Amino acid sequence: VTRQAVFDHIAAHRDEHVARLQEFVRQPAVSATGEGMAEAVEQVADYLRQLGCAEVEIVPTDGHPSVFAYYDAGAPKTIVNYGMYDVNAVDPTEWERPPFSGDLVATAEFPSVLYGRGAFFAKGPYRAWLNALQSIISVEGTLPVNIFFVVDGEEEIGSPHFHQVIERFAPRLKTADATLSLGVAQNRSGDLSIFLGNKGFLYFELEASGERWGYGPAGGSVHGSVQSIVDSPAWRLIHAVSTLTESDGRTVRVAGFLDHVRPRNPKDLALLQNIADRLAGVDMRTIIPNAAGPGRVQRFVDDLDGMALLERYLFTPTFNIDGLYGGYIGPGSPTFSLPDRVVCNMDIRLVPDQEPEEIAAKLRRHLDLHGYEDIECRVISSCTWAKTPSDADIVQASVRAYRRLGHEPFVWPLRGTGGPWYLFNRVLELPTLKDGGLGHGRGFHAPNEFLVIEGNDRVGGLVECEQSHVEVLYSYAAYPDDYE
Amino acid sequence: VTRQAVFDHIAAHRDEHVARLQEFVRQPAVSATGEGMAEAVEQVADYLRQLGCAEVEIVPTDGHPSVFAYYDAGAPKTIVNYGMYDVNAVDPTEWERPPFSGDLVATAEFPSVLYGRGAFFAKGPYRAWLNALQSIISVEGTLPVNIFFVVDGEEEIGSPHFHQVIERFAPRLKTADATLSLGVAQNRSGDLSIFLGNKGFLYFELEASGERWGYGPAGGSVHGSVQSIVDSPAWRLIHAVSTLTESDGRTVRVAGFLDHVRPRNPKDLALLQNIADRLAGVDMRTIIPNAAGPGRVQRFVDDLDGMALLERYLFTPTFNIDGLYGGYIGPGSPTFSLPDRVVCNMDIRLVPDQEPEEIAAKLRRHLDLHGYEDIECRVISSCTWAKTPSDADIVQASVRAYRRLGHEPFVWPLRGTGGPWYLFNRVLELPTLKDGGLGHGRGFHAPNEFLVIEGNDRVGGLVECEQSHVEVLYSYAAYPDDYE
């Protein structure tokens, strides 16, 4: 295998590769509004045809279509590759440049970045992955593995119909050996992370309404001055929700909530301990994904740090209040209102082996047992967990590849956030590796998103990103042998 | 006293009187936005000058000005009369006609109504009151009582500065014998109500924030997936608020909350029993003020009705949740957020002898004792109660006047909603009668507000309204003797 020849090809075609990223990012594809979706799906299908997939199909779903494609390399191993072509919605007033400009700009930290919605998540990295494959094919004539491509058009709205695609192609997809989806996975210090799985989630709304209860107001609010003689759905919701946890807001009181939490696996604990050791002395608030948003975490619960913090983070389910609303929602002058309905948006993140249906049923039973039969629990979205063992070939081959490139990856046994990976891991029953890839980006679901095109002494740029994908692919194709 | 001559004068000048109402309503006076306020206060001062007040003063406050005036009739008795010249804000898109049109229109129920913001609350009735006084003066040369006029410009925003006016003129106002403020007080069945007092209120916001707590996120929300390791201000608020009442949402657990609730007075109970007897068989949802808003009350607490309902309504404090908000406040797709601050808007309506400061202190102590020192309690507005005994001259004279006009009024010992009446009743220490007056209007704080100009077989129109004010004034001037 002429690995160096492929690497050189990528370096030599850098400008052309960058141009493909720009072109892809400049095509809006906002699944939440539909903007640009029809053009974007054709663009993705074209990309896969240009790569040399003999079979490329735009797959209708009950929502935005997906794309399915197959590249037959005549190789012994086959992977399923997940991609997405939609992007998060934008409010252009929050952006310094037009969100779909796809401009190349220099920043204080990086000589060149690609600016725009989707540059980092996930169009830029997806096009980089296709560029890497294109370079392999240009040099070698074909790929070292066969690839099933599935490209979701509704990731940003929770992938509500993507299962239809997986179900339709399941008999063929199940014949693959693993799922591999590469992106850019370095944090700002250069640490590279790969994830062996993710938590599931159950997102729901609890609503107390006079209408369902039969007491209190219905059809709208009444004046607050009658509260002495009119029952209050707001008080009802407060009291119902307060039964769900102890006053710490973390100890869940729903009977059987933890029944199916899988005992911690020594291999997982060792992986986590390794990460904790390497991060000793680092402020973990800079490490935990999503611990910074618009706001910042002041301190972790119980002032946890290190291994104890990581264990609590990944192996404990969450029970979060995402929002609360009802009645007069705004500051300032008094507005006397006895609202007829109030809502609490909540989500539970599930660890293996908790299932969304199981937890939803236990939650319903809890509410009923406490006399809250009238409180509606509307499941808005749910997704179960995924988990691949650390000794799976795809994991070991990837680790070996990154080491060869001089990077010792953080191998996270689980990830705190979810996605439709259970479709690959638990429906198709494939070892599933999520993320990986040198490179760095910022602005996930935020304004002024960018992908680093030319890296610095800590993180790789586009060339290093594409080269790392080549390394992983060849490493997996040869595994358990080393290649070269 | 030539009562009939004044009545005839009112009837003969009906069109002219209607025109004054139209003129007043057509002048916008929105205290919340300031629209028209400068012109409106001059208009009111002019009205009082035209009436013959030797002393008329526009009184600056820290907000919109008030008007003070004095009519010296050389009479033995003096009243303080409260009025307001501001109106509630309007959203013209919700109105069938321009809100300040002051048009006269026919409806299915009434041959003629005056349409517009303020027509009912409270410009129409205020101008009707001035019309009545004008007719007395025209016929008799002067009034049967001396009158201090005070006209608030901020009633609709909670009268935040009106106390400045009362304090400034207190030495003179305290020399009066009673406060009398007449409006239109018939419900759609024709029942006329007068009120001997009103509940006080304490309106406040409880806020849990990571910033003050020192735990959880600060400066904005973080992603909900970190809830297993990041404390939640939303859970904290839920648990804190849940300690305030039993699960019924009515039995208040704040220590000493009911300590100063005055024992029920047999005279008050007799008044209430009289109302309950007269309303036997009537759906009380049509009677309790504010039991209908945008929504409707389905049933009252504990399925109370009649006397038991009225007692609970008026002699029990309320503890209402007016609104709840924090994090993602909207339905639909999942938005994973661990909010850094959540707010609960609440109001407590106080019965005699509960005081807002006392209750605010007890609430603070409750939160502290339960470990919620960090939960902020921001008092937005408060007002204490007012209460006049039923045997006060102003009450007895009014009842006598309405009986003479063929109406047996409902004498309510208290009113469920508040207002700055404590300034008259408890600061000036005057017997204070609120409302009264034949006539009917609709659309309080709502679109398509109107005042009935020509009544039907149940409610009086403008002429009957003005005549009833004349009757009350003469009745009070002569009391305890009958006049004529």
XYZ file of C-alpha atoms in Angstrom, chain B:
484
model
C -84.007 69.608 47.446
C -85.292 69.535 43.919
C -84.061 66.019 43.163
C -86.496 65.694 40.298
C -85.232 68.949 38.780
C -81.678 67.590 38.704
C -82.867 64.290 37.278
C -84.722 66.192 34.576
C -81.663 68.305 33.864
C -79.586 65.162 33.337
C -82.206 63.673 31.021
C -82.540 66.926 29.084
C -78.770 67.188 28.613
C -78.214 63.549 27.704
C -76.678 64.214 24.276
C -74.346 66.850 25.648
C -73.288 64.495 28.462
C -72.661 61.666 26.013
C -70.498 63.997 23.952
C -68.295 64.726 27.000
C -67.745 60.984 27.479
C -66.825 60.619 23.823
C -64.414 63.517 24.001
C -62.704 62.059 27.085
C -62.444 58.527 25.656
C -61.049 59.813 22.356
C -58.036 61.235 24.166
C -55.575 58.307 24.522
C -53.925 58.088 27.941
C -51.855 54.916 28.107
C -49.736 55.119 31.244
C -47.740 52.018 30.266
C -46.434 53.695 27.099
C -46.999 57.373 27.880
C -49.216 57.823 24.842
C -51.404 60.902 25.241
C -50.652 61.318 28.925
C -49.557 64.962 28.719
C -52.758 66.006 26.945
C -54.969 63.832 29.105
C -53.863 65.334 32.407
C -54.586 68.835 31.095
C -58.003 67.673 29.971
C -58.851 66.365 33.439
C -57.648 69.554 35.084
C -59.827 71.548 32.657
C -62.842 69.416 33.514
C -62.393 70.154 37.192
C -61.936 73.859 36.529
C -65.085 73.869 34.371
C -66.968 72.242 37.234
C -66.121 75.221 39.399
C -63.297 73.966 41.569
C -61.560 77.071 42.861
C -58.406 75.024 43.357
C -57.068 72.714 40.644
C -53.482 71.507 40.542
C -51.565 69.130 38.327
C -49.407 67.320 40.858
C -46.060 66.009 39.673
C -44.986 62.585 40.966
C -41.968 60.420 40.205
C -44.152 59.020 37.409
C -47.112 60.421 35.537
C -48.733 63.375 37.314
C -51.972 63.278 39.262
C -54.584 65.989 39.550
C -55.746 67.457 42.840
C -58.754 69.732 43.095
C -61.130 71.043 45.713
C -64.753 72.092 45.340
C -65.847 74.113 48.287
C -69.637 73.957 48.537
C -69.677 75.463 51.999
C -71.377 72.228 53.042
C -71.076 70.523 56.433
C -69.762 67.249 54.949
C -66.723 66.660 52.788
C -65.822 63.656 50.666
C -62.645 62.565 48.964
C -63.289 61.302 45.465
C -60.803 59.043 43.693
C -60.586 58.985 39.928
C -58.105 57.839 37.314
C -57.399 59.221 33.868
C -55.102 56.548 32.453
C -56.251 53.476 30.551
C -54.937 50.005 29.868
C -52.721 49.469 26.833
C -54.353 48.313 23.611
C -53.423 46.046 20.739
C -55.494 47.599 17.927
C -55.339 44.369 15.891
C -57.575 42.749 18.505
C -60.242 45.442 18.251
C -63.146 45.550 15.814
C -62.949 49.363 15.668
C -60.161 51.790 16.480
C -59.751 51.591 20.289
C -59.930 55.366 20.728
C -62.802 55.940 18.286
C -65.348 56.724 21.021
C -68.074 55.657 18.598
C -71.671 55.138 19.627
C -72.865 51.787 18.344
C -75.866 49.528 18.759
C -75.341 45.944 19.902
C -77.625 42.934 20.033
C -78.318 43.697 23.695
C -78.223 47.465 23.889
C -79.644 50.231 21.688
C -76.515 52.334 22.242
C -73.095 51.793 23.771
C -69.952 53.926 23.845
C -67.120 51.943 22.286
C -63.475 52.379 23.189
C -60.629 51.820 25.612
C -61.577 53.527 28.833
C -65.276 53.705 27.969
C -65.976 51.318 30.857
C -62.766 51.460 32.883
C -62.694 54.140 33.907
C -62.962 57.280 31.815
C -66.608 56.892 30.787
C -67.839 56.460 34.366
C -65.555 59.252 35.618
C -66.922 61.731 33.116
C -70.475 60.540 33.961
C -69.738 61.385 37.590
C -68.560 64.872 36.610
C -71.663 65.258 34.441
C -73.864 64.448 37.426
C -72.052 67.034 39.552
C -72.376 69.580 36.764
C -76.128 69.043 36.592
C -76.499 69.510 40.353
C -74.546 72.749 40.174
C -76.564 73.934 37.196
C -79.844 73.386 39.009
C -78.867 74.107 42.618
C -75.939 76.487 42.226
C -73.625 74.280 44.276
C -73.047 70.733 45.547
C -74.514 69.227 48.717
C -71.009 68.197 49.916
C -67.533 69.617 49.555
C -65.304 67.402 47.393
C -61.583 66.775 47.272
C -60.778 65.296 43.865
C -57.656 63.190 43.392
C -57.098 61.721 39.952
C -54.455 59.033 39.488
C -52.460 58.791 36.237
C -50.907 55.407 36.953
C -53.715 53.137 38.083
C -53.141 50.797 35.177
C -49.509 50.268 36.101
C -50.173 49.658 39.779
C -50.336 53.248 41.104
C -46.644 53.181 42.044
C -46.468 56.903 42.875
C -49.997 57.784 43.871
C -49.073 57.588 47.553
C -46.885 60.659 46.994
C -50.002 62.644 46.168
C -51.960 61.343 49.125
C -49.033 61.973 51.468
C -48.610 65.532 50.250
C -52.271 66.446 50.739
C -52.885 64.173 53.714
C -53.370 66.920 56.324
C -56.233 68.391 54.285
C -57.664 65.102 53.029
C -57.843 63.734 56.576
C -60.385 66.463 57.409
C -62.886 64.810 55.055
C -65.654 62.547 56.340
C -65.467 59.725 53.816
C -64.135 58.569 50.488
C -66.681 57.925 47.780
C -65.842 56.835 44.245
C -68.748 56.022 41.976
C -68.749 54.161 38.716
C -71.080 51.759 36.957
C -71.668 48.726 39.112
C -74.429 46.614 37.656
C -73.713 43.164 36.315
C -75.548 41.942 33.239
C -78.495 40.811 35.345
C -78.823 44.276 36.806
C -77.473 43.429 40.269
C -75.688 46.405 41.751
C -72.626 45.835 43.904
C -70.796 47.987 46.405
C -67.639 46.946 48.215
C -66.616 47.713 51.779
C -62.972 46.926 51.178
C -60.534 44.833 49.264
C -57.776 42.317 49.767
C -54.178 43.469 49.689
C -51.555 41.794 47.569
C -47.897 40.926 47.453
C -46.634 40.223 43.949
C -43.170 38.757 43.724
C -40.813 36.659 41.681
C -38.888 33.745 43.109
C -35.750 33.125 41.131
C -33.298 30.274 41.433
C -30.061 31.032 39.638
C -26.733 29.299 39.428
C -25.102 32.676 39.858
C -26.495 33.230 43.339
C -26.435 29.573 44.317
C -22.811 29.030 43.390
C -23.709 25.631 41.904
C -24.873 24.769 38.432
C -24.454 26.955 35.365
C -24.030 30.713 35.418
C -24.203 33.327 32.701
C -26.463 31.217 30.510
C -27.645 27.684 30.060
C -25.451 24.679 29.348
C -26.372 21.517 27.473
C -28.816 19.281 29.305
C -26.626 16.206 28.860
C -24.339 17.261 31.717
C -27.108 17.198 34.320
C -25.593 14.146 36.032
C -22.658 16.334 37.084
C -24.072 19.852 37.069
C -26.613 21.049 39.621
C -29.878 22.376 38.299
C -31.426 25.677 39.412
C -34.694 24.463 37.840
C -34.902 21.449 40.149
C -33.962 23.735 43.010
C -36.843 26.081 42.271
C -39.316 23.225 41.881
C -38.331 21.763 45.247
C -38.250 25.148 46.966
C -41.669 26.137 45.652
C -43.099 22.733 46.523
C -42.336 23.401 50.201
C -44.620 26.439 50.198
C -47.922 24.556 50.115
C -49.286 21.098 50.665
C -49.867 19.130 47.498
C -53.355 20.654 47.211
C -51.678 23.935 46.253
C -53.823 25.791 48.782
C -52.794 24.793 52.288
C -49.911 27.153 52.871
C -46.953 25.780 54.845
C -45.212 29.087 55.491
C -45.019 29.327 59.282
C -47.389 31.914 60.734
C -49.010 32.619 57.386
C -52.510 32.802 58.895
C -51.501 34.326 62.257
C -53.068 37.683 61.584
C -56.150 36.665 59.687
C -58.922 38.574 61.427
C -61.759 36.444 62.811
C -64.844 36.709 60.661
C -67.181 39.430 61.730
C -70.873 38.469 62.185
C -71.990 41.552 60.268
C -69.764 40.637 57.319
C -71.036 37.086 57.420
C -74.616 38.338 57.433
C -73.939 40.518 54.376
C -72.393 37.574 52.587
C -75.224 35.247 53.591
C -77.653 37.754 52.166
C -75.812 37.724 48.860
C -75.641 33.928 48.891
C -79.390 33.681 49.567
C -80.211 36.054 46.756
C -77.970 34.133 44.392
C -79.350 30.690 45.306
C -79.533 28.630 42.147
C -77.352 30.998 40.157
C -74.162 29.580 38.626
C -71.602 31.324 40.814
C -69.102 31.247 37.939
C -71.111 34.072 36.403
C -70.986 36.072 39.639
C -67.439 35.869 41.013
C -65.508 38.729 39.431
C -62.663 37.365 37.296
C -63.787 33.752 37.424
C -63.964 34.101 33.680
C -60.965 35.415 31.783
C -59.751 34.119 28.496
C -60.606 30.786 30.159
C -63.423 29.558 32.347
C -63.531 27.953 35.759
C -64.689 24.361 35.499
C -65.657 23.928 39.133
C -64.692 25.561 42.365
C -62.373 23.947 44.905
C -63.961 21.177 46.916
C -67.048 21.767 44.751
C -67.997 24.642 47.037
C -71.097 26.686 46.310
C -73.242 29.365 47.939
C -72.196 30.836 51.262
C -69.313 28.388 51.744
C -67.868 29.447 48.393
C -68.226 33.169 49.075
C -66.617 32.816 52.498
C -63.685 30.877 51.119
C -63.343 33.340 48.270
C -63.261 36.508 50.321
C -61.912 35.543 53.722
C -59.075 33.290 52.640
C -55.766 34.602 51.346
C -54.683 33.343 47.930
C -51.218 32.018 47.110
C -51.116 31.953 43.353
C -48.570 30.939 40.748
C -48.975 33.559 38.026
C -46.269 32.218 35.794
C -43.308 29.933 35.515
C -40.476 30.224 33.081
C -36.962 29.195 32.415
C -34.906 27.305 29.879
C -36.547 26.375 26.633
C -40.077 27.739 26.760
C -41.994 26.427 23.847
C -43.509 23.257 22.531
C -42.217 20.974 19.862
C -38.832 19.602 19.082
C -36.359 18.680 21.801
C -34.117 21.454 23.020
C -31.648 20.135 25.536
C -30.950 22.868 28.000
C -29.876 23.033 31.616
C -31.027 26.571 32.383
C -29.011 28.765 34.717
C -32.060 30.583 36.021
C -35.744 29.893 36.364
C -38.430 32.126 37.733
C -41.776 31.637 39.388
C -44.089 34.664 39.400
C -46.400 34.523 42.399
C -48.903 36.655 44.189
C -50.461 36.434 47.571
C -53.759 38.218 48.203
C -53.991 39.281 51.806
C -57.047 39.501 53.995
C -57.288 41.808 57.013
C -55.062 41.937 59.140
C -52.264 40.339 57.074
C -49.681 42.854 55.922
C -47.480 42.529 52.813
C -44.275 43.241 54.747
C -45.144 40.653 57.375
C -45.909 37.996 54.786
C -42.811 38.802 52.718
C -40.682 38.386 55.846
C -42.316 35.052 56.710
C -41.794 33.842 53.171
C -38.119 34.790 53.319
C -37.758 33.031 56.674
C -39.435 29.923 55.251
C -37.044 29.770 52.321
C -34.037 30.309 54.577
C -35.153 27.678 57.081
C -35.528 25.188 54.236
C -32.008 25.908 53.031
C -32.974 28.116 50.108
C -31.104 31.263 51.163
C -29.926 31.654 47.568
C -33.400 31.790 46.084
C -34.146 35.391 45.445
C -37.543 36.786 46.339
C -38.076 40.010 44.411
C -41.131 41.948 45.481
C -42.469 43.579 42.324
C -45.468 45.294 43.795
C -47.534 45.253 46.936
C -50.554 46.938 48.388
C -52.278 46.338 51.654
C -55.992 45.721 52.241
C -58.744 48.213 53.043
C -61.903 47.650 55.055
C -64.781 49.911 56.027
C -67.424 48.771 58.511
C -70.877 48.243 57.081
C -72.453 50.683 59.518
C -70.401 53.632 58.262
C -72.622 56.572 57.221
C -71.347 56.491 53.656
C -72.382 52.838 53.337
C -75.770 53.212 54.960
C -76.592 56.377 53.017
C -75.642 54.684 49.755
C -77.743 51.617 50.452
C -80.668 53.875 51.276
C -80.179 55.772 48.014
C -80.142 52.659 45.855
C -83.228 51.294 47.605
C -84.999 54.538 46.856
C -84.141 53.938 43.177
C -85.571 50.438 43.435
C -82.306 48.532 43.803
C -81.262 46.416 46.736
C -77.483 46.433 46.384
C -75.165 43.533 47.080
C -72.962 44.855 49.869
C -69.735 42.885 49.635
C -67.665 42.944 52.827
C -64.494 42.647 50.762
C -63.451 42.491 47.168
C -61.085 39.823 45.875
C -58.910 42.219 43.891
C -56.895 45.134 45.126
C -56.090 48.744 44.465
C -54.693 51.716 46.310
C -57.754 52.054 48.579
C -55.671 51.535 51.683
C -54.394 55.069 51.111
C -57.866 56.423 51.815
C -58.986 53.842 54.283
C -55.839 53.245 56.320
C -53.513 56.188 55.665
C -56.182 58.889 55.659
C -58.322 56.752 58.003
C -61.565 57.498 56.179
C -64.566 55.248 55.661
C -64.131 54.287 52.016
C -66.820 53.105 49.672
C -65.758 51.688 46.387
C -67.952 51.424 43.327
C -71.666 51.755 43.213
C -73.572 53.559 40.500
C -76.194 52.195 38.133
C -74.939 51.299 34.697
C -73.033 48.543 32.981
C -69.948 48.096 30.888
C -67.795 45.292 29.509
C -64.317 44.671 28.247
C -62.246 45.473 31.343
C -58.616 45.131 30.222
C -59.881 43.435 27.076
C -60.564 44.408 23.465
C -63.864 45.940 22.361
C -64.519 47.636 25.675
C -67.805 49.498 25.955
C -70.112 51.375 28.308
C -73.868 51.103 27.985
C -75.327 54.480 27.043
C -78.922 53.378 26.615
C -79.820 50.510 28.947
C -82.316 47.713 28.743
C -84.822 46.199 31.178
C -81.982 44.958 33.391
C -79.242 47.618 33.423
C -79.275 51.370 33.452
C -77.806 53.641 30.804
C -75.940 56.903 31.162
C -78.928 58.908 32.393
C -79.759 56.375 35.123
C -76.092 56.221 36.065
C -75.783 59.974 36.561
C -79.108 60.164 38.370
C -78.035 57.446 40.788
C -74.913 59.446 41.667
C -77.131 62.444 42.470
C -79.283 60.285 44.704
C -76.281 58.937 46.600
C -74.768 62.377 47.117
C -77.971 63.869 48.504
C -78.608 60.816 50.613
C -75.160 61.076 52.171
C -75.428 64.850 52.665
C -78.674 64.423 54.608
C -77.750 61.237 56.498
C -78.841 60.086 59.089
C -81.962 61.994 58.054
C -83.770 61.196 54.856
C -83.838 63.946 52.317
C -87.132 65.200 50.854
